[in-house]
Coordinates of C-alpha atoms in Angstrom, one line a residue:
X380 CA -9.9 -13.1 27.4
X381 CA -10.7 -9.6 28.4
X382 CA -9.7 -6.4 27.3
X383 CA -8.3 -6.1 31.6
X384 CA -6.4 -9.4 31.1
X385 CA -5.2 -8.8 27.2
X386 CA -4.0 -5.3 28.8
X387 CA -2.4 -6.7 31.8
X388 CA -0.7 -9.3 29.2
X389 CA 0.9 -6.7 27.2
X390 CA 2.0 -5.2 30.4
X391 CA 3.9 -8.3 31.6
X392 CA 5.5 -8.2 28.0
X393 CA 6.2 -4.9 28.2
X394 CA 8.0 -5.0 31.9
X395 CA 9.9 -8.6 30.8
X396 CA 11.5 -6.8 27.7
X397 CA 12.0 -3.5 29.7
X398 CA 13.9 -5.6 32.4
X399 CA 15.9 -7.6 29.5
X400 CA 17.1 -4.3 27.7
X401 CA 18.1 -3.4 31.5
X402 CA 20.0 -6.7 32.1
X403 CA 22.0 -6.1 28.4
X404 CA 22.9 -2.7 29.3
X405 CA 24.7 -3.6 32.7
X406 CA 27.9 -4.3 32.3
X407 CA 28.9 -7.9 31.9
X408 CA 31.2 -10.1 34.2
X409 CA 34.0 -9.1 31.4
X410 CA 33.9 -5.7 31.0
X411 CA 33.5 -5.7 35.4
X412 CA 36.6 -7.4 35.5
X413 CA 38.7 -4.8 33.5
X414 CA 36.7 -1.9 34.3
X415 CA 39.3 0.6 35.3
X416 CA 37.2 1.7 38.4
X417 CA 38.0 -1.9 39.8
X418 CA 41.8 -1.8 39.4
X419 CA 42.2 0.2 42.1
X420 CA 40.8 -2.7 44.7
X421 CA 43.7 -5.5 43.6
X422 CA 46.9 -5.7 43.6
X423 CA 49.4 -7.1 40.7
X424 CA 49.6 -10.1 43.0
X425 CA 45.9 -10.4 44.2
X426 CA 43.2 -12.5 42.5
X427 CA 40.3 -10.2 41.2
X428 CA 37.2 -10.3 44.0
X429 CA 35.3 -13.0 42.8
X430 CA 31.8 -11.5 43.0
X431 CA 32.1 -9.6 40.0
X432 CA 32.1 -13.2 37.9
X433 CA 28.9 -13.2 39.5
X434 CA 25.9 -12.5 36.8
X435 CA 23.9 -9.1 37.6
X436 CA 21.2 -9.1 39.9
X437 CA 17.6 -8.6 38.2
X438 CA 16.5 -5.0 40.0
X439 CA 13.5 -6.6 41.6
X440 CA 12.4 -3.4 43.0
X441 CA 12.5 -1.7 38.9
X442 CA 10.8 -4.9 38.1
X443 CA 8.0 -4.5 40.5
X444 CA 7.5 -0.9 39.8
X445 CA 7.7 -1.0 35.9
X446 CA 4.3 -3.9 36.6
X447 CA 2.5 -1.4 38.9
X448 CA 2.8 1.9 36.3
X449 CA 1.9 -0.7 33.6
X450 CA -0.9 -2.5 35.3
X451 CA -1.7 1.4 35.6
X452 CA -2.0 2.9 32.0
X453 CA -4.8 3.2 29.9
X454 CA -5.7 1.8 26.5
X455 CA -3.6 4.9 24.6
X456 CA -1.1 4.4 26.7
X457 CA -0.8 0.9 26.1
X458 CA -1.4 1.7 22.0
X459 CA 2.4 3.9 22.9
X460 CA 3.9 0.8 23.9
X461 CA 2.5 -2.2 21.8
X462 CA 2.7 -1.7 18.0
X463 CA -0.7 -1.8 15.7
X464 CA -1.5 -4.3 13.4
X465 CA -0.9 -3.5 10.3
X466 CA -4.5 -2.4 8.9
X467 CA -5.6 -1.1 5.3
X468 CA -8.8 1.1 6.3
X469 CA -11.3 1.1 2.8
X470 CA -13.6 3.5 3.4
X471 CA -16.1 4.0 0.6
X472 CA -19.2 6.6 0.0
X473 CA -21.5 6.2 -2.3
X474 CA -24.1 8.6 -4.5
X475 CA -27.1 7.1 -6.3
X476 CA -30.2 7.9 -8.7
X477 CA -33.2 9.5 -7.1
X478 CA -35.7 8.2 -9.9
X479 CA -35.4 6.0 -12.6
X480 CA -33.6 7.0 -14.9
X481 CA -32.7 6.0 -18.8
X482 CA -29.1 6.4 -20.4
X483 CA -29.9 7.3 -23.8
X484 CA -26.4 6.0 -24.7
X485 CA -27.2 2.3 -24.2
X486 CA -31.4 2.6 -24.1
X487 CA -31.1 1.1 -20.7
X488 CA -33.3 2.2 -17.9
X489 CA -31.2 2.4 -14.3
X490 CA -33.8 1.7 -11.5
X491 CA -33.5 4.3 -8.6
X492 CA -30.7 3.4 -5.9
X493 CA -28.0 2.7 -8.8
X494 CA -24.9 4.0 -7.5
X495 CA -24.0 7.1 -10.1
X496 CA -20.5 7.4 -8.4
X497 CA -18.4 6.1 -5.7
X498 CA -15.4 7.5 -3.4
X499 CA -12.5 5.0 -2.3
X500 CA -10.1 6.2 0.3
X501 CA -7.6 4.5 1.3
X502 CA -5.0 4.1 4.5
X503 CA -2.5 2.4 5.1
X504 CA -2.0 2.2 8.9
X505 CA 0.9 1.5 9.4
X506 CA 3.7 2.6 11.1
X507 CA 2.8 6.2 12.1
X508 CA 0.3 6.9 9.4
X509 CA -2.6 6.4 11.1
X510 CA -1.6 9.2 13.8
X511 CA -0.1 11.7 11.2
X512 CA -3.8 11.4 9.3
X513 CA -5.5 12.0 12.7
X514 CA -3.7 14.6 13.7
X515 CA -3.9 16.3 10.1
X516 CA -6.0 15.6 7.4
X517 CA -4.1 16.7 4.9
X518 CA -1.1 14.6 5.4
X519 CA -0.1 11.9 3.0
X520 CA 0.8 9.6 5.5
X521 CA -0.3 6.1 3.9
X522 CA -3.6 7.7 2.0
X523 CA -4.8 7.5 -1.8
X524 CA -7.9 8.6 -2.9
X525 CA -9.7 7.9 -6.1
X526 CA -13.3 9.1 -7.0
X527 CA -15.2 7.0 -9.9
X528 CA -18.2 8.7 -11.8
X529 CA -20.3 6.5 -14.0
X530 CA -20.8 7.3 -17.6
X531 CA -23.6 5.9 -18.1
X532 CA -24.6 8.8 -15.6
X533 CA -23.2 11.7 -17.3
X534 CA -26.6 13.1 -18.5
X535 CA -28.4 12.2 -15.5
X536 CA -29.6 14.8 -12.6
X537 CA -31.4 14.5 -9.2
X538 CA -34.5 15.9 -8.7
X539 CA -34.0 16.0 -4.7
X540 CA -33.3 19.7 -4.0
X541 CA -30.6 19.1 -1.0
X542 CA -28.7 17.2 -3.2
X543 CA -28.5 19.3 -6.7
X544 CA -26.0 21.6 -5.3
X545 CA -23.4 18.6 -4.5
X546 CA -23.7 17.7 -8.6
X547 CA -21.4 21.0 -9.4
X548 CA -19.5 20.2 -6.3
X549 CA -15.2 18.5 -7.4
X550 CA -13.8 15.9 -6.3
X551 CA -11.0 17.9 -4.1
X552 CA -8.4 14.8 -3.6
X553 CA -7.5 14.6 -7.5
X554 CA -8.9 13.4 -10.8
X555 CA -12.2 11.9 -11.2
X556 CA -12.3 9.1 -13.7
X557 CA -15.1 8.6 -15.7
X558 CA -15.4 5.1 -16.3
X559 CA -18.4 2.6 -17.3
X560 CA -20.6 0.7 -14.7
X561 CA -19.2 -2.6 -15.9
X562 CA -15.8 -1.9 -15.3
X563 CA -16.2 -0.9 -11.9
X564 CA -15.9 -4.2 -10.3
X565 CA -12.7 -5.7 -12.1
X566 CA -11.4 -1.8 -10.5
X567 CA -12.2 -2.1 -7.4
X568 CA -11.2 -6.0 -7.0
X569 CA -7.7 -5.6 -8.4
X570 CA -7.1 -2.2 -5.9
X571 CA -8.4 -4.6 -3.1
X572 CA -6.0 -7.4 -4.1
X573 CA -3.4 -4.8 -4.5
X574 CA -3.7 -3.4 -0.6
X575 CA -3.7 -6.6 1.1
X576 CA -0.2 -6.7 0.1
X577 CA 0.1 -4.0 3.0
X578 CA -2.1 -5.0 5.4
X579 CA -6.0 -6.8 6.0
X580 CA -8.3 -4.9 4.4
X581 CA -10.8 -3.6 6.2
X582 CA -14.0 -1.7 4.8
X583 CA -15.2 2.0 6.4
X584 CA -18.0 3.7 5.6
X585 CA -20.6 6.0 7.2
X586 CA -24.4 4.6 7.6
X587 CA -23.0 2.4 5.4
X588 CA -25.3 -0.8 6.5
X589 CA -27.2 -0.1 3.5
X590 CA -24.3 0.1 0.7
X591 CA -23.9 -3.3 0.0
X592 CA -27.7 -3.1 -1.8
X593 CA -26.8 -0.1 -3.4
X594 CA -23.6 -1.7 -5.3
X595 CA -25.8 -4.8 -5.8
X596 CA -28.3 -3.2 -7.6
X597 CA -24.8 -1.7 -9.7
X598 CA -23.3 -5.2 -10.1
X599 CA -20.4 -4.0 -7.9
X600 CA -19.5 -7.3 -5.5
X601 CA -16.2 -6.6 -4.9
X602 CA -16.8 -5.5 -1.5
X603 CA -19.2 -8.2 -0.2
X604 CA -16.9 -10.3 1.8
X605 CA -15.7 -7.3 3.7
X606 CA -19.2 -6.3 5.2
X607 CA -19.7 -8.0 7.9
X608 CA -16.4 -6.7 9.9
X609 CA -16.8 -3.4 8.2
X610 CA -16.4 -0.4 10.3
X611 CA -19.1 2.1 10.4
X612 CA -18.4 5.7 11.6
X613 CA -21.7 6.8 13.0
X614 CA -21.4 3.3 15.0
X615 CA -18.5 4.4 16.8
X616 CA -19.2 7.4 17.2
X617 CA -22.6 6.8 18.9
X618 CA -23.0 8.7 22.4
X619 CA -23.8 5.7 25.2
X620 CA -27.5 5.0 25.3
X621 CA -28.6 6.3 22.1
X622 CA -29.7 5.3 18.9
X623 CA -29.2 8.5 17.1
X624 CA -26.4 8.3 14.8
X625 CA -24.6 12.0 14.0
X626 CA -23.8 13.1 11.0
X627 CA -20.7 12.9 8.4
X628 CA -20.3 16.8 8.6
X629 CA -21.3 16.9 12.3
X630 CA -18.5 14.2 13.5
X631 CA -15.8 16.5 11.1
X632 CA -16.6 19.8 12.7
X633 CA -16.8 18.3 15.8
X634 CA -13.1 17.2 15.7
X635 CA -12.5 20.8 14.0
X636 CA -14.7 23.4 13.9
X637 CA -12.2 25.4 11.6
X638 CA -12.6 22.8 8.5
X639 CA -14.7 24.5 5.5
X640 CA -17.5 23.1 4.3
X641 CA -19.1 22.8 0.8
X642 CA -17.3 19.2 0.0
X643 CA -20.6 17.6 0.7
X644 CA -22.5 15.0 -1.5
X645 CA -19.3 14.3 -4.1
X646 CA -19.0 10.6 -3.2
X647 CA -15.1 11.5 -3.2
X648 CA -14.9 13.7 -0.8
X649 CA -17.3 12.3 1.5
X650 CA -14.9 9.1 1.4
X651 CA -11.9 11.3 2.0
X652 CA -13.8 12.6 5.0
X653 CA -14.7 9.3 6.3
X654 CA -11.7 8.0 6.5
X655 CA -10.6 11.1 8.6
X656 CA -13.0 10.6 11.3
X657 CA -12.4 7.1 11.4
X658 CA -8.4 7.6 11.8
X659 CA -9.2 10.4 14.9
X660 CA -11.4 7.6 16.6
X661 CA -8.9 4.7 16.0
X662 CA -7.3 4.3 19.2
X663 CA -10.7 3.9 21.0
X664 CA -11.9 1.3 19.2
X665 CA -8.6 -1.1 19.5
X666 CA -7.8 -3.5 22.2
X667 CA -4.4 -5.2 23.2
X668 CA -4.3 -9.3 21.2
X669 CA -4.5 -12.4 23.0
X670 CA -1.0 -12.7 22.4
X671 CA -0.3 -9.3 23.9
X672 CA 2.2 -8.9 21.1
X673 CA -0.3 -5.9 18.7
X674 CA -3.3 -3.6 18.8
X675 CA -6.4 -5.3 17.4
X676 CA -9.7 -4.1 16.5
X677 CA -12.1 -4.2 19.3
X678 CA -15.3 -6.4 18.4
X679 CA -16.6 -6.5 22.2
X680 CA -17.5 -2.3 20.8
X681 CA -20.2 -1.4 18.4
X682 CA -18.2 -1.0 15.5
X683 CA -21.2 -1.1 12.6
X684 CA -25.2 -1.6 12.8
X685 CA -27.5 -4.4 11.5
X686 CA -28.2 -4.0 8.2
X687 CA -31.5 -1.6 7.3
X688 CA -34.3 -3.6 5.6
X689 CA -35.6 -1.2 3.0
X690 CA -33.6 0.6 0.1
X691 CA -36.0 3.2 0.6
X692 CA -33.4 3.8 3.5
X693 CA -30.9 5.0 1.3
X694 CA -32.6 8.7 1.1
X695 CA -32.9 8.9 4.8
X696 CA -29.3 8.4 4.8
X697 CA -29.0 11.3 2.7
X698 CA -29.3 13.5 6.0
X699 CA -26.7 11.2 7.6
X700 CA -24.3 13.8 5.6

């Protein structure tokens, strides 16, 4: 079914339960009958005038204009009338080792592309969560954040130039927590388990084709199953006919040009952010059900890339912030 027909579906619905709620609020053959502007048109002795026993007419000409504005509206207006499913948006952002690098701690040597740290930001769409986040990115409408730093890490330090300055950048959304690589898994499985209480779970990130390596290479599987309908940012945000993905920072000032900067390159933030410029491009990317009755993803749109081939990849991503 297409998105024309799924639209025009939730239209009909739309009109049938519009014309319902119009049929309840007439006034039934009962309250007609003693409806004091009536007693004036019998007599004590006189029977009541029969066609008010007669059910309501359905208003035809409400019905066939309600289906023409419907038929009419556009793919916001249509998210106005028929309610989201209920989403839990994951979006995740990842920093890793430039070089090899040994943790002294353990003797073990961390080949470059471990993940040192990882952002998880989390929303809860639904109701109106998803619009209060859009429309502010400070609200808490629906949204934790949690930002997970790698002892094993502690001592370690990039030698890539652009990124040495986001090492002394904090996490801006609360408390990091400083926990071991191994633990990191069990974490983020039970947190996954725990949000699909509220919702299917669906993974965000930007360039993020090449994160499921990364946390590979971590032994962080937690997220695998959620790859393939993940949602990537620069994807939906790419301009029609190119192959050019923006950046994390240029989709964020884009939205708002007054938003400071300096938040860069802490996996936490970068999440946070994410998450933002997923929620302000949310209505674009849904479409009406096949049962007309919620607001779906849209899979007919480019909603993520292929994955990229080499992990050398993962530094060009680096200007993807």
């Amino acid at each position: 079914m297409g998105a024309g027909q799924r639209r025009r579906r939730a239209a009909e619905a739309a009109t049938a339960a519009l014309v319902s709620a119009s049929a309840l609020s007439s006034p039934s053959p009962a309250e007609s009958m003693f409806d004091s502007s009536n007693t004036g048109s019998t007599s004590a002795t006189s029977s009541p005038d029969m066609t008010l026993l007669s059910p309501p007419e359905t208003p035809s000409v409400l019905v066939d204009e309600l289906s023409k504005n419907l038929e009419s509206t556009s793919i916001n207006e249509v998210n106005d009338m028929v309610p989201a499913k209920p989403y839990v948006f994951i979006a995740i952002d990842l920093e890793a080792n430039t070089h090899d690098y040994t943790c002294f701690a353990n003797n073990k040597t961390y080949t470059r592309g471990t993940p040192t740290q990882i952002g998880i930001s989390i929303l809860r769409a639904n109701g109106n969560n998803a619009a209060l986040f859009a429309s502010d990115p400070n609200s808490p409408a629906g949204t934790t954040y949690r930002h997970l730093k790698f002892k094993e890490f502690a001592k370690y330090r990039t030698r890539i130039g652009k990124l040495k300055g986001g090492e002394k950048v904090e996490f801006l959304y609360g408390n990091t927590e400083v926990v071991p690589l191994a633990r990191a898994n069990t974490l983020i499985t039970k947190l996954i388990e725990d949000e699909r209480r509220h919702g299917e779970v669906v993974l965000v990130g930007h360039a993020i084709q090449n994160d499921l390596k990364i946390l590979g290479m971590g032994g962080i599987t937690a997220f695998d199953a959620l790859f393939p309908e993940a949602v990537d940012t620069q994807a939906i945000h790419l301009s029609p006919g190119s192959k050019q993905g923006r950046s994390l920072i240029n989709l964020v000032l884009g939205y708002d040009s007054a938003i400071e900067t300096g938040w860069q390159h802490n996996a936490g933030n970068d999440a946070a952010w994410t998450l933002w410029v997923m929620a302000k491009k949310l209505p674009d990317i849904l479409t009406v059900s096949e049962s007309g009755k919620e607001m779906v993803l849209d899979n007919s749109k480019t909603l993520r890339f292929a994955p990229r081939a080499l992990l050398d990849d993962y530094y060009y991503d680096m200007d993807d912030l």
